[in-house]
Every structure is written in C-alpha cells, then in structure tokens.
Tab-separated table of C-alpha atoms and ligand atoms in Angstrom:
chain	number	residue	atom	x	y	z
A	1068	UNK	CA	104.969	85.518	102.376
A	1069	UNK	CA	106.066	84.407	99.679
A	1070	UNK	CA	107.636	87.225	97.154
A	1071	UNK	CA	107.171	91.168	98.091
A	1072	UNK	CA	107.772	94.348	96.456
A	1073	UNK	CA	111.123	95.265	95.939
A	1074	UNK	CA	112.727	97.672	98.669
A	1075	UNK	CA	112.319	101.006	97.621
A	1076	UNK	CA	109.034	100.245	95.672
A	1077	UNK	CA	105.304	100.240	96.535
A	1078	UNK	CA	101.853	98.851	95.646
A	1079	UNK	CA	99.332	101.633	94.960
A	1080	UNK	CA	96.434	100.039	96.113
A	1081	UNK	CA	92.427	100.266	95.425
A	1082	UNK	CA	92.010	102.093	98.427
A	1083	UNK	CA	94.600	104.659	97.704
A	1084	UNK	CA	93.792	105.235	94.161
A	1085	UNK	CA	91.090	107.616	94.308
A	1086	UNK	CA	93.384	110.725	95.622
A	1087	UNK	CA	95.982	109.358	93.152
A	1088	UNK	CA	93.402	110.242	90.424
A	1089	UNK	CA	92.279	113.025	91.786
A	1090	UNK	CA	95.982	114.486	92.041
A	1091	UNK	CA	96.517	113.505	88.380
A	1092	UNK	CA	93.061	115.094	86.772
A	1093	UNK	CA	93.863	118.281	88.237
A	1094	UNK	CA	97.158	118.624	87.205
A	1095	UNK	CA	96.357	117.399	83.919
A	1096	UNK	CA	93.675	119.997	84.163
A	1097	UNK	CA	95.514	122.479	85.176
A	1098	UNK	CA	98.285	122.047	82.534
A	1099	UNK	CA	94.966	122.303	79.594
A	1100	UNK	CA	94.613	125.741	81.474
A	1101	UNK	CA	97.630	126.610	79.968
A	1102	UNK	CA	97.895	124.862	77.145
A	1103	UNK	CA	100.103	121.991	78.051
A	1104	UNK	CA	99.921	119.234	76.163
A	1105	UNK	CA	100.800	115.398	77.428
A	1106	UNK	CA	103.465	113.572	76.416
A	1107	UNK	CA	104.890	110.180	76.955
A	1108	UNK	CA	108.241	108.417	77.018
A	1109	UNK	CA	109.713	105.064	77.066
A	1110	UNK	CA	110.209	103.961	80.636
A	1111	UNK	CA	114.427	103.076	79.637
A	1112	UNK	CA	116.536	105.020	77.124
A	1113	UNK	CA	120.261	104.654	76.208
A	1114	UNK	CA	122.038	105.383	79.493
A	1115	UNK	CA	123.809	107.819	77.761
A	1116	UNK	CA	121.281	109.961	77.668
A	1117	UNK	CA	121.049	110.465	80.996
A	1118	UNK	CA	125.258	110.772	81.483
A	1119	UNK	CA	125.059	113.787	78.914
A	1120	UNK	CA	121.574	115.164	79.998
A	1121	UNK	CA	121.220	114.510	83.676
A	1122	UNK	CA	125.710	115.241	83.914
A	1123	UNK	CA	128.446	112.237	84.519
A	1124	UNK	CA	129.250	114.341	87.958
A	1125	UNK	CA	125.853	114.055	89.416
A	1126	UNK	CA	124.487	111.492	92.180
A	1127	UNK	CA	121.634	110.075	90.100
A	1128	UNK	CA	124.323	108.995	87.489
A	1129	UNK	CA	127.298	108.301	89.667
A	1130	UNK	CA	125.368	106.086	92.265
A	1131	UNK	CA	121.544	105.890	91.712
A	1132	UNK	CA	120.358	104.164	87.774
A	1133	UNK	CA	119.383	101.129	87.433
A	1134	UNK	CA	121.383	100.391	84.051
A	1135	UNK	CA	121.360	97.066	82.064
A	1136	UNK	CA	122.733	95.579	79.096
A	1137	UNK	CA	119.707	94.801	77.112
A	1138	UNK	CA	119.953	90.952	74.563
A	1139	UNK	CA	121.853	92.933	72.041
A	1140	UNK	CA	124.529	94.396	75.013
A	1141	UNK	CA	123.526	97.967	74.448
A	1142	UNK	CA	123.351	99.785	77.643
A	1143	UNK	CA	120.121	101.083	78.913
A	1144	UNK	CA	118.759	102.483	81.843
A	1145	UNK	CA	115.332	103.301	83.557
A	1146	UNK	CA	114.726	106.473	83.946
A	1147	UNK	CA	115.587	108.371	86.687
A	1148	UNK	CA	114.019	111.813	85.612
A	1149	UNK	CA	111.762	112.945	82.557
A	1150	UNK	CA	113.258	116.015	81.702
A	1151	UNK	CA	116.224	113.836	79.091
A	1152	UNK	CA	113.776	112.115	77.290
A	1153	UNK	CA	111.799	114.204	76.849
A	1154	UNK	CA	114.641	116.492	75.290
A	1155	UNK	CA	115.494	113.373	73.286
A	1156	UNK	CA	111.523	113.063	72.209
A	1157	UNK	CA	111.892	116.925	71.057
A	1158	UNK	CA	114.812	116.236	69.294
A	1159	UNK	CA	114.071	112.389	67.653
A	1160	UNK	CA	110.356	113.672	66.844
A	1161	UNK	CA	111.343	117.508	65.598
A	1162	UNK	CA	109.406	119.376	67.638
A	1163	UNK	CA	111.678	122.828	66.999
A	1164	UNK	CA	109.207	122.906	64.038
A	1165	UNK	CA	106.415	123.450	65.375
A	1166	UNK	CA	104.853	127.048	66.904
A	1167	UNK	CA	106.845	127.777	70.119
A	1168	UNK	CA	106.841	127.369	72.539
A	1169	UNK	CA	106.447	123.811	73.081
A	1170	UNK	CA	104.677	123.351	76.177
A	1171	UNK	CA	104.563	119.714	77.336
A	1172	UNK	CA	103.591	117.694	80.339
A	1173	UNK	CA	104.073	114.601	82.058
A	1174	UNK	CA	103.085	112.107	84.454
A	1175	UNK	CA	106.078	109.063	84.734
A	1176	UNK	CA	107.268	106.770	87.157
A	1177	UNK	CA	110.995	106.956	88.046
A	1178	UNK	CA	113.338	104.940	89.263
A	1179	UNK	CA	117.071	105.739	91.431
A	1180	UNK	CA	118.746	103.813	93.495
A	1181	UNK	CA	118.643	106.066	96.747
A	1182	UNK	CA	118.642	105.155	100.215
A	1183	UNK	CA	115.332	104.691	101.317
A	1184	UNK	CA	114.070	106.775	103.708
A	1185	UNK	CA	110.476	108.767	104.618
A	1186	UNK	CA	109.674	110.333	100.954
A	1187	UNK	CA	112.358	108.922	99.371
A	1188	UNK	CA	111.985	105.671	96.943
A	1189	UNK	CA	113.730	103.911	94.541
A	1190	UNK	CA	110.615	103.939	92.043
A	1191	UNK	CA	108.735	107.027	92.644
A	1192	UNK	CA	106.205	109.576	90.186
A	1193	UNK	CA	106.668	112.598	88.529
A	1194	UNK	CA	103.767	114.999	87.211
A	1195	UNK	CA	106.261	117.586	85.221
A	1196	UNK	CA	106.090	120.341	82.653
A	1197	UNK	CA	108.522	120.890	80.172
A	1198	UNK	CA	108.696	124.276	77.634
A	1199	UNK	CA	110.888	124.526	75.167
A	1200	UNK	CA	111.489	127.300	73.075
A	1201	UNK	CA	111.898	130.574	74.834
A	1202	UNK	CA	114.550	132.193	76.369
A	1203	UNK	CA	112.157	135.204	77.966
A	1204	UNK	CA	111.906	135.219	81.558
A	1205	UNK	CA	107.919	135.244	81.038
A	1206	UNK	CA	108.001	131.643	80.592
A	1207	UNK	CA	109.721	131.181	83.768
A	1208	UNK	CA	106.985	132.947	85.487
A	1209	UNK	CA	104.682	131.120	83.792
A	1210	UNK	CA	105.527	127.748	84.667
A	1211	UNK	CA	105.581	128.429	88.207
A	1212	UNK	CA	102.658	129.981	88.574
A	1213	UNK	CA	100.952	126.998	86.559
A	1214	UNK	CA	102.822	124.780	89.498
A	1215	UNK	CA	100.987	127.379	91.914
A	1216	UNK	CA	97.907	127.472	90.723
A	1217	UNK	CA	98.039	123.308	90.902
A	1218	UNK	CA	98.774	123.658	94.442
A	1219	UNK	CA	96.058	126.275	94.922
A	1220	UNK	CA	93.579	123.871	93.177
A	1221	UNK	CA	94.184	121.288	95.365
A	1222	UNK	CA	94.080	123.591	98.809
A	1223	UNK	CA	97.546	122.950	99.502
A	1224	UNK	CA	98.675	125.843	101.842
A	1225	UNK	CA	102.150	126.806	103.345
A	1226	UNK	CA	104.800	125.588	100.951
A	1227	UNK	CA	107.277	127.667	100.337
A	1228	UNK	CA	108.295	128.590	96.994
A	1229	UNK	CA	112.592	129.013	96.864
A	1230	UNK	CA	114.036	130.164	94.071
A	1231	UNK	CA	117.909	131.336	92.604
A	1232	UNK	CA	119.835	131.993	90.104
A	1233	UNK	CA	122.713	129.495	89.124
A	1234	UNK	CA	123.598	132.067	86.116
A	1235	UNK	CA	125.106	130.708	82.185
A	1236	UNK	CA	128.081	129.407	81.220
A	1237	UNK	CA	129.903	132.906	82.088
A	1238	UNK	CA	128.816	133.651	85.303
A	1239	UNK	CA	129.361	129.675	85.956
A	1240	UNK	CA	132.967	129.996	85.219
A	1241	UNK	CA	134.304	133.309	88.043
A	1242	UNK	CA	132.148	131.125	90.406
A	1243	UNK	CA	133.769	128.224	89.703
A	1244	UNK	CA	136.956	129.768	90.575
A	1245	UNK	CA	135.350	131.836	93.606
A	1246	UNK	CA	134.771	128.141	94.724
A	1247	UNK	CA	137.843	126.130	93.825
A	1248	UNK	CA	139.631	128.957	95.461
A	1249	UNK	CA	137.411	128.436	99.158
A	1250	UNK	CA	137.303	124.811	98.873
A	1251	UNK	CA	140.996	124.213	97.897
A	1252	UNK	CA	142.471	124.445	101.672
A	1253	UNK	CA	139.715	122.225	102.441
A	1254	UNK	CA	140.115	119.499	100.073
A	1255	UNK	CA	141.627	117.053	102.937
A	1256	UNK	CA	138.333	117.378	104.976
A	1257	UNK	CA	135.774	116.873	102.266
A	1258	UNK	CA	134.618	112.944	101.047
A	1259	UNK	CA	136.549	111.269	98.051
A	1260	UNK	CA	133.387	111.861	95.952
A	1261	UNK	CA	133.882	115.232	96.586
A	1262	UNK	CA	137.614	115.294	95.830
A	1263	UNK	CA	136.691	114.178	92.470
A	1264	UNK	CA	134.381	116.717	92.102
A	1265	UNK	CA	136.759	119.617	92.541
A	1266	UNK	CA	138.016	119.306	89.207
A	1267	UNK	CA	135.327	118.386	86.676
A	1268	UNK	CA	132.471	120.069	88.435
A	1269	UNK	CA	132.456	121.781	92.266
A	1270	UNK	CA	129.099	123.306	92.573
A	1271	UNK	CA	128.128	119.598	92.775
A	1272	UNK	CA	130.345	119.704	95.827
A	1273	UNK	CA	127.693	122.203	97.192
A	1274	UNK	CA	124.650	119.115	96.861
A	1275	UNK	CA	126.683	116.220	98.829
A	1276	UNK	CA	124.836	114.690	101.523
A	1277	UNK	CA	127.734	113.756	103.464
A	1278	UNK	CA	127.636	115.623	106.882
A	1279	UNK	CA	131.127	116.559	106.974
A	1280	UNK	CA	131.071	117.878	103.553
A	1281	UNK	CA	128.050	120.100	104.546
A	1282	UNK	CA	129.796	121.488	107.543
A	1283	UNK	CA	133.046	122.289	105.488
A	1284	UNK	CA	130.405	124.028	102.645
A	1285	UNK	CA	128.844	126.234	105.123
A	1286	UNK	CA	130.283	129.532	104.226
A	1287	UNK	CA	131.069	129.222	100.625
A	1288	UNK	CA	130.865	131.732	98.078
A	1289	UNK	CA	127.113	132.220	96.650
A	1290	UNK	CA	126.528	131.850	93.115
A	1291	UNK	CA	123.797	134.791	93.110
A	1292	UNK	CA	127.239	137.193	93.741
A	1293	UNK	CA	129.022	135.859	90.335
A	1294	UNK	CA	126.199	136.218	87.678
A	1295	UNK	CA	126.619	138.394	85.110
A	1296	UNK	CA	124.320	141.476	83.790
A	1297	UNK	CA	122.048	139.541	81.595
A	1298	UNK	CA	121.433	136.264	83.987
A	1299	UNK	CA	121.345	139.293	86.813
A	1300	UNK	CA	118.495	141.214	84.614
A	1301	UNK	CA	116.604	137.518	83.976
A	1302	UNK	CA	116.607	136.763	87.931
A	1303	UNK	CA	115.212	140.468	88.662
A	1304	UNK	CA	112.213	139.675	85.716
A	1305	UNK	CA	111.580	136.482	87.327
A	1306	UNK	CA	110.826	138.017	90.695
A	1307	UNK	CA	109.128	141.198	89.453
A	1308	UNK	CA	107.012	138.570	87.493
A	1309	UNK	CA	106.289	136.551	90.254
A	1310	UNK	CA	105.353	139.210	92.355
A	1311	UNK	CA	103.080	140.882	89.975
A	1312	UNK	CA	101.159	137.575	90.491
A	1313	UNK	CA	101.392	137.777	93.438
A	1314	UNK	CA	103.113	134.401	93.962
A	1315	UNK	CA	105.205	134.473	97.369
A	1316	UNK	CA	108.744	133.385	96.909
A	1317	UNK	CA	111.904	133.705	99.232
A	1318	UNK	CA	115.503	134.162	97.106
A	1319	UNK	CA	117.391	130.814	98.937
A	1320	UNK	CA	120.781	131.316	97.090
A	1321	UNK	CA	121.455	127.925	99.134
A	1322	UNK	CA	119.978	125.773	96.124
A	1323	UNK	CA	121.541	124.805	93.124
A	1324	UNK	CA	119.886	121.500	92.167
A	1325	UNK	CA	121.555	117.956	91.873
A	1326	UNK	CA	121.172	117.763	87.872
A	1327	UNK	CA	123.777	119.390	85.482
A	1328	UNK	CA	121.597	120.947	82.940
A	1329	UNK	CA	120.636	123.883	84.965
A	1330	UNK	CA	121.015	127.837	83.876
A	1331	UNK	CA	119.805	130.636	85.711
A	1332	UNK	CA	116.391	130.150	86.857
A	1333	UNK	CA	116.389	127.157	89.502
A	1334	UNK	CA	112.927	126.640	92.137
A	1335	UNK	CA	112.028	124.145	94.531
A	1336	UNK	CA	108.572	124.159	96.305
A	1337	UNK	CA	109.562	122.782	99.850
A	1338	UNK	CA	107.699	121.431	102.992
A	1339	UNK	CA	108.574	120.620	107.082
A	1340	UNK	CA	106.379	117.599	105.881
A	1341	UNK	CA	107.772	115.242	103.810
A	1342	UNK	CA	110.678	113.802	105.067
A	1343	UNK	CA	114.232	114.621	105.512
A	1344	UNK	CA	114.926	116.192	101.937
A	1345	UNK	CA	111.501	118.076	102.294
A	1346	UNK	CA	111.437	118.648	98.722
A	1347	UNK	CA	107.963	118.025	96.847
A	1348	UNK	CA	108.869	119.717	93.815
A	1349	UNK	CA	112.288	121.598	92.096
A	1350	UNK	CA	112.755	122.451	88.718
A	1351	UNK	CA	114.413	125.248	86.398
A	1352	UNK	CA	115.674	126.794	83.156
A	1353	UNK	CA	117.919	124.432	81.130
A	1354	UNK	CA	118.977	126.716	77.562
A	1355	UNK	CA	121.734	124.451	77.083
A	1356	UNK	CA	120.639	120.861	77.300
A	1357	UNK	CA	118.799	119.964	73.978
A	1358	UNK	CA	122.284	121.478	72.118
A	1359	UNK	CA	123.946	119.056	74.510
A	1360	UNK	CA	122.285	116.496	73.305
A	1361	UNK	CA	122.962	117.175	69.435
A	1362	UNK	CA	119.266	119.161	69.070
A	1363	UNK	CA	119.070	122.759	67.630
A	1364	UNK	CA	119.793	125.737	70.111
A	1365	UNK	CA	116.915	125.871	72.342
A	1366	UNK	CA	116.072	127.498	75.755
A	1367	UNK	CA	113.679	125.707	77.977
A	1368	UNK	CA	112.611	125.618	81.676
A	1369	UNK	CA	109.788	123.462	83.745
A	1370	UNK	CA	109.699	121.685	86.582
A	1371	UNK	CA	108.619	118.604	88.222
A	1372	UNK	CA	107.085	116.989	91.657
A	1373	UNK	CA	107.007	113.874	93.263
A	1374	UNK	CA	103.399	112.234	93.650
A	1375	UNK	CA	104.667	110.551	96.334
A	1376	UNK	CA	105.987	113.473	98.707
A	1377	UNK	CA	103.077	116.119	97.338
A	1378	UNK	CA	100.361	112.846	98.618
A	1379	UNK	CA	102.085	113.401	102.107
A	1380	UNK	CA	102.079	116.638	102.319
A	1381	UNK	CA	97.941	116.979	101.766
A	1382	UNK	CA	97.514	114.473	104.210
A	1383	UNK	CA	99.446	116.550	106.533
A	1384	UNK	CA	97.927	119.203	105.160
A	1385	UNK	CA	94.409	117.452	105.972
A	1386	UNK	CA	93.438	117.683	102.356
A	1387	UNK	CA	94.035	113.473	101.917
A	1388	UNK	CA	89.889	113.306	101.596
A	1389	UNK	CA	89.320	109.819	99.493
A	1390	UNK	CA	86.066	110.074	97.245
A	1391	UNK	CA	83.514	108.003	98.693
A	1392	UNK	CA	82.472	105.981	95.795
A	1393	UNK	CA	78.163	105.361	95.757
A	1394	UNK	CA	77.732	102.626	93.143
A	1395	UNK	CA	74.199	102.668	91.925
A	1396	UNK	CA	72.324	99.531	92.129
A	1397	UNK	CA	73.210	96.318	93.354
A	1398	UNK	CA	71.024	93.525	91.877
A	1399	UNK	CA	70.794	90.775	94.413
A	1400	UNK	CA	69.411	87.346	93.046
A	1401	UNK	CA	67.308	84.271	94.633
A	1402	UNK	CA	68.358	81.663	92.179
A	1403	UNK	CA	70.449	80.671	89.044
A	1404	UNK	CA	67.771	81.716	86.423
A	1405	UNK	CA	67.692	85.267	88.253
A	1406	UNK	CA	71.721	85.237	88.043
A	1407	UNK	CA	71.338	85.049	84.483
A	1408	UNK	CA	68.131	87.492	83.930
A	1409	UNK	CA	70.309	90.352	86.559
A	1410	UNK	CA	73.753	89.715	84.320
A	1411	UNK	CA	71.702	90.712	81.168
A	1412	UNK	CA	69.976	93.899	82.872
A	1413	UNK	CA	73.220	95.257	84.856
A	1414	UNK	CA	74.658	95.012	81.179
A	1415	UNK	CA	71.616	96.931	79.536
A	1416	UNK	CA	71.703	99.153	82.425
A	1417	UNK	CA	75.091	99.901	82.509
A	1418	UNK	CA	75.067	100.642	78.201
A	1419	UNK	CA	72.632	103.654	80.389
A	1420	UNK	CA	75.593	104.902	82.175
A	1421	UNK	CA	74.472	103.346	85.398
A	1422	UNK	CA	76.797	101.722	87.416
A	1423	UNK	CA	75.246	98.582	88.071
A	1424	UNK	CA	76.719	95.016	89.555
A	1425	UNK	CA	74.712	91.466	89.948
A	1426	UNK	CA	76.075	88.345	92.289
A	1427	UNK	CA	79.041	86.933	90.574
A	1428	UNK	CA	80.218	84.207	93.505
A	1429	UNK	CA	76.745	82.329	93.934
A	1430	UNK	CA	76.419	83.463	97.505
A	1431	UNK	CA	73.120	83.338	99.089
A	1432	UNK	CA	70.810	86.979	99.796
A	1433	UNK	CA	72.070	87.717	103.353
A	1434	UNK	CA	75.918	87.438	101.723
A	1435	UNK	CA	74.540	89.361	99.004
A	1436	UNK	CA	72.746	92.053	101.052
A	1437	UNK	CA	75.969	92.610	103.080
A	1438	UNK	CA	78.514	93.057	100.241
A	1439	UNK	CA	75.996	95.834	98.799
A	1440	UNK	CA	75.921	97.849	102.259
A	1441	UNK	CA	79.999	97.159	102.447
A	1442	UNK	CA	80.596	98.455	99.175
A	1443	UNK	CA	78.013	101.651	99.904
A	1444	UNK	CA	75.237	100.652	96.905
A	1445	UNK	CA	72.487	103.317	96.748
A	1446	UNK	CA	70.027	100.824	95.942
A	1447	UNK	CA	69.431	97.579	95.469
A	1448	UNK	CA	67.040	95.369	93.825
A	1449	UNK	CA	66.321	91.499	94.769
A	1450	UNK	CA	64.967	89.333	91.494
A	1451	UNK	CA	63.620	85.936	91.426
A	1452	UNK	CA	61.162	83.478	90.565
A	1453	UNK	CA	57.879	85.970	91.065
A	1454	UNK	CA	59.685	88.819	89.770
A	1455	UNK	CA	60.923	87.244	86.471
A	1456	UNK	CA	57.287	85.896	85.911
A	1457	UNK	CA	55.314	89.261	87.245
A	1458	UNK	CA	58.595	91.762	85.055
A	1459	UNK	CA	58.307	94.227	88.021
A	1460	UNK	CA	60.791	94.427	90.785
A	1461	UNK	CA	60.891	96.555	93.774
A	1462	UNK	CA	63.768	98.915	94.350
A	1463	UNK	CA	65.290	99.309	97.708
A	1464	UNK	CA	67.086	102.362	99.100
A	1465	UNK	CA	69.837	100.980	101.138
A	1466	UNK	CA	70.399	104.185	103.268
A	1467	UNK	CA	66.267	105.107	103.818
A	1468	UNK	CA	65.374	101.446	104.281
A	1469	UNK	CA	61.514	102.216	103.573
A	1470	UNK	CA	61.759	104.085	100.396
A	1471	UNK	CA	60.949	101.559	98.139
A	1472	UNK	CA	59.426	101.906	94.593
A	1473	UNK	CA	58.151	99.088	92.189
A	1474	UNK	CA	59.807	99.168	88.407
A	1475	UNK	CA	59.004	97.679	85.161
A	1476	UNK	CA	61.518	95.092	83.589
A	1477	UNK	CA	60.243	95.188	80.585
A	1478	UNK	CA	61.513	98.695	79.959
A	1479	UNK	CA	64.247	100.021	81.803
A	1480	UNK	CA	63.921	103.676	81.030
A	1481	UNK	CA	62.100	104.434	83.866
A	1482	UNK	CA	64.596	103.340	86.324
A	1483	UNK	CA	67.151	104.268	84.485
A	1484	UNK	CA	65.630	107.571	84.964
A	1485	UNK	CA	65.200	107.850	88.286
A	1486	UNK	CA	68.708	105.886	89.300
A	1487	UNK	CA	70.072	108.959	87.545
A	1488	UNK	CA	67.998	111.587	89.520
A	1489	UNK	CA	68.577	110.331	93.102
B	2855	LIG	P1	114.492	116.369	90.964
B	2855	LIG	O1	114.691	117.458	91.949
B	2855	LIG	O2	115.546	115.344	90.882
B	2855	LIG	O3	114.284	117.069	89.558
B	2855	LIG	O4	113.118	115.657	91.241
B	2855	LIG	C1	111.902	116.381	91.299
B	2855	LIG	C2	111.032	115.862	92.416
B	2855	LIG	O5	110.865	114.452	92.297
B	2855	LIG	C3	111.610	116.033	93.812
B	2855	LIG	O6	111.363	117.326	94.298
B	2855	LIG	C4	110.859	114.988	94.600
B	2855	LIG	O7	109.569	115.445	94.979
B	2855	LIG	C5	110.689	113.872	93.587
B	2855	LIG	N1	111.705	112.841	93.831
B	2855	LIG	C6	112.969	112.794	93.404
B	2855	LIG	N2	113.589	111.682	93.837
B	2855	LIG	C7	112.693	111.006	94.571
B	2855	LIG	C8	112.708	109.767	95.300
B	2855	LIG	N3	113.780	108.995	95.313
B	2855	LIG	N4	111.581	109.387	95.954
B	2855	LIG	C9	110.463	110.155	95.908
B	2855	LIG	N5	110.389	111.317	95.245
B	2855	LIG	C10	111.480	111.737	94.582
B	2855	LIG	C11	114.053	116.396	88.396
B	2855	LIG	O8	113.809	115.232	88.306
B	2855	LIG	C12	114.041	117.307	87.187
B	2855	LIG	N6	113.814	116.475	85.995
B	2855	LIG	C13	112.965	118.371	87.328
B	2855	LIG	C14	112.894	119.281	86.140
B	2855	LIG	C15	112.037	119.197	85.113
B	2855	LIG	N7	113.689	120.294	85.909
B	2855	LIG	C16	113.361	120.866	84.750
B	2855	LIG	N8	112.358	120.183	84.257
C-alpha cells in the first residue's frame, strides 16, 4: 500500500460512524439539557497559548505539540486540548459580557505527540464543557453531574467518578514546600525531567510516567492536607453536592492532573477498560487561567472526555450496538430509459422524505437485487418497459417476499404514504 494514516491517527470509517453519532447527539443533547451551548475553535492557535494556558512545565507542552512555523514564521500549534482556546474565544469574542455563566460545549479533535499505545493517540476527540463565570461550588456539581447524566444516557455502568482538591494559589504554595522538602533527598533518584521540575513546578513531579519516578513519589505529602479554609469549605460543598445527587464519587487525593491551570476542584471518570492510563474523562476548576491569559478575572470549571477511550469502554461495556440502517426503497431498473424514469422518481420521492436509491453502475437485475438485500432495503421496486407504458409498478417487500402491492406512477402520494407507514 501505497500511503497510510499517520501513526498515532485513524480512519473513522462508514461502518463505525453510526455509534460515533450516536455518542455525539446525546452529548450534544445532554449539554441542551442544561443549557450548554456549542462552540467551535480553530484547529491551531499561537503556540503560546497553549505554553501560558496548558503551563511551560507540563508534558503536552514540553514533549507532545505538533508546532510549526506557519509562511509568515509565526509559531503555531494544533491543538492539544480545548480548554485554551476556548479561554482565548471568551476573551477575543467578550463573552464576560454576557449573562453568566457562560456555559459552553465542545466536540474537537486533538492532537499530542504521545506514545502510542491501547487508548492513547496522537490525534484523538474531545466532547468537553466549559463554564465560565462562577466561582460557587454549585457549578462544580453541576458539570459533573451533566457528565453523569451523559454516561447514564448512554447505559454506561461502573466508572468510577475520582475527585480532589489541588487548592489556590495559597494552599499551592505550603504544599509546594511540604514537597520540595520530601523530594529534595531524592533528587539523585528521580529523571532529569523531573530535576527540572523541582524548581519551577514539583506537583508536576507527582504526573511523570517514568517508573522510577513513581516509585520514589509513593509516599509524598498529599495536597488535600495543605488547603486552606476556603478551598477546604469548596471541596466539602462539592461532595455534599454530589451526594445530594446522589452521584457516587471516591476522594483519590492521588490525582492532580497533567495541565497547569488547575484550582481546587479536579475529577477524572476512570475505567479497568481502556488501556493503561484508564482515563476516559478528567477535568476541573481553573479561576485563574482566563487572567493568565490577559482576560478579566474569571472562575471557571468543566471537563472533557476522549471519544476514543469512552467508544471502548461501551463496547466493553456491551453497549457498542451500531444502528441498523433500513433504507426504504430500492428502485431496480431493466433498461436505460427505466434508469432515467427511477433517477427522476427516487428524486421526487426523496423531496417526500423517503430514502430512496436507483442503479447508478448499469449492472444488470440479479446485481441489482443483491446490492438491495446487502444494503438491508425494505422494499424494492423493479421498472421497465411495461411499467413505464402501463405507470403502475409493483412493490416488493424484501424481508416478506410475497407481500407485494401494485402503485400508481403517476402520483406518488400513495406510496409515499404507505413507505412511511411500514
Ligand atoms: P486531559 O486529561 O488532558 O484534559 O484530557 C481529557 C481526556 O481526553 C482524557 O481523559 C482522555 O480520555 C482523552 N485523551 C487525552 N489524551 C489522549 C490521547 N492521546 N489519546 C486518546 N485520548 C486522549 C484536558 O484535555 C482538559 N482540557 C480537560 C478540561 C476541560 N479541564 C477543564 N476543562
């Protein structure tokens, strides 16, 4: 073969599509539930963006963007999250004006250089909600239980829903000394990623992937010990929220995300199911990233999942059920004038909402006959010389091969009709 998709990438084909869809209509229908509204981004920004919004310290900016230097030299990247530009969108489009909060949603492609492994690409999809513009822990409750209630809608059963507190800026500093303090006899044993880490930013130390690092991690100081009354008061609200919805949750003061913009309220949905990360979904507050990025104070939080990993875990999950798809009517044809007499009426019927389809590769009726069972056709209808002269045509069932019913072609309304009743 000639070319193939780039490693890391993947074809989403035909066959595939239809649970693709169906994952995307009922989170977008889900997120009109509670009045979400969609938005859409450029597919690159300025890869600044992403070293102030996503943090210089991190692994997506360190190792995994694709960044270019676009005709004019300016550097851009592809995204490797939503959550930036979407900040950037609030900010460039001045969204702070308008009634908050400002509840948006999402569904992207991204793209990170990672390793590839099961679940893990280097062009993968996001559905995501953003909401900007409150600071109350209600909103936090909110978005998760609109994540929930997507996962209820779709059947999904036995994730697990972890959640933490990484604190503000405050309760962020005593930790970080907590945590420069544990690590500091260790710094020989831990990666040189890690050594650089130390300084500018060490919970990141807590997200590295390199075995060694993990063991030497193991009994660090947890960040749930160092937050401060108000974060403290936020995390309790968030539970007692939760729980009044009676969405199950475990505390897992284990997870403090891989992006920088993080305060207080952080969440991942996980799974046995999907790989080695087992992460379908992580998300959290972020009250300090659109000031970051030169936008008015504003407090935010949402979330997002990958398509990808949530696709695996409903077929694990048994819920991967493909629609069957039951075109209509299949107009089969004898000769060349028929051809051109079925073209005309699949049109008309289809202006009906039917969904109808004629012979379009001049192959004769026993061809024809078996590409309507193969692609499942309800009926079909066979037109030539005596039917063009007599304008009546018998309809065939293809699953009840004697039903059979005679139909005017003069006027379609009656089969029109009755394609729409059976
Ligand atoms: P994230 O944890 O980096 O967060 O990604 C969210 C989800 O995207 C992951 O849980 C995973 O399902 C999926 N994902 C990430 N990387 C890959 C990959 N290489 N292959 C397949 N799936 C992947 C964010 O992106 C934040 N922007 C989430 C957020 C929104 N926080 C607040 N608002």
């Amino acid at each position: 073969m000639a070319f193939s998709a780039p490693r890391g990438t993947r074809d989403i084909l035909p066959k595939e599509i239809g649970m693709w869809q169906k994952v995307e209509q009922v989170f977008a229908e889900v997120c009109k539930k509670y009045q979400f509204e969609e938005i859409r981004i450029p597919t690159f920004e300025s890869t600044e963006l992403f070293m102030r919004g996503v943090g210089d310290t991190t692994d997506i900016v360190q190792k995994e963007m694709f960044t270019f230097l676009d005709k004019s030299e300016r550097s851009m990247t592809l995204r490797p999250e939503g959550t930036a530009g979407v900040v950037r969108s609030f900010i460039q489009n001045g969204m702070q004006a308008e009634a908050y909060p400002v509840c948006l949603y999402y569904n992207l492609n991204n793209f990170r250089y990672e390793r590839v492994a099961k679940g893990r690409y280097r062009e993968f999809h996001q559905l995501g909600v953003e909401a900007l513009g409150s600071a109350h822990p209600s909103m936090d409750v909110e978005v998760i239980a609109l994540l929930y209630d997507f996962f209820q809608a779709l059947g999904v059963k036995s994730t697990k829903l972890r959640l933490n507190s990484i604190g503000n800026a405050a309760s962020r500093k005593a930790y970080d000394q907590a945590l420069k303090a544990f690590l500091k006899p260790k710094l020989s044993c831990l990666c040189s990623d890690c050594n650089k880490r130390f300084e500018k930013n060490p919970l990141r130390i807590l997200d590295c992937k390199v075995p060694t690092c993990q063991e030497q991690i193991k009994d660090a100081p947890v960040i749930m010990d160092y937050l401060d009354e108000e974060c403290q008061k936020h995390h309790e609200a968030v539970c007692q929220g939760l729980r009044d919805l009676q969405i199950p949750f475990e505390v897992d003061t284990g997870i403090v995300r891989g992006l920088d913009y993080y305060t207080k309220t952080v969440f991942e949905f996980v799974s046995e199911n999907v790989g080695t990360q087992g992460t379908i979904c992580g998300g959290g507050r972020y009250d300090h990233l659109v000031e970051s990025l030169d936008g008015p104070a504003t407090a935010a939080v949402g979330f997002a999942l990958g398509v990808e990993r949530l696709l695996m875990e409903l077929e694990a999950q048994g819920l991967y059920v493909l629609p069957v798809a039951e075109p209509d009517v299949f107009l089969a044809v004898l000769d060349e004038k028929a051809q051109r007499y079925a073209q005309k009426m699949a049109y008309q019927l289809r202006k009906h909402g039917i969904v109808a389809q004629t012979e379009l590769t001049g192959r004769g009726l026993k061809a024809q006959m078996k590409y309507a069972d193969k692609k499942n056709y309800k009926y079909v209808m066979v037109l030539g010389e005596t039917e063009l002269q007599s304008e009546k045509a018998e309809l065939k069932s293809m699953k009840q091969k004697d039903q059979r019913q005679m139909f005017d072609l003069q006027d379609l309304s009656h089969l029109v009709n009755f394609l729409k009743e059976n």
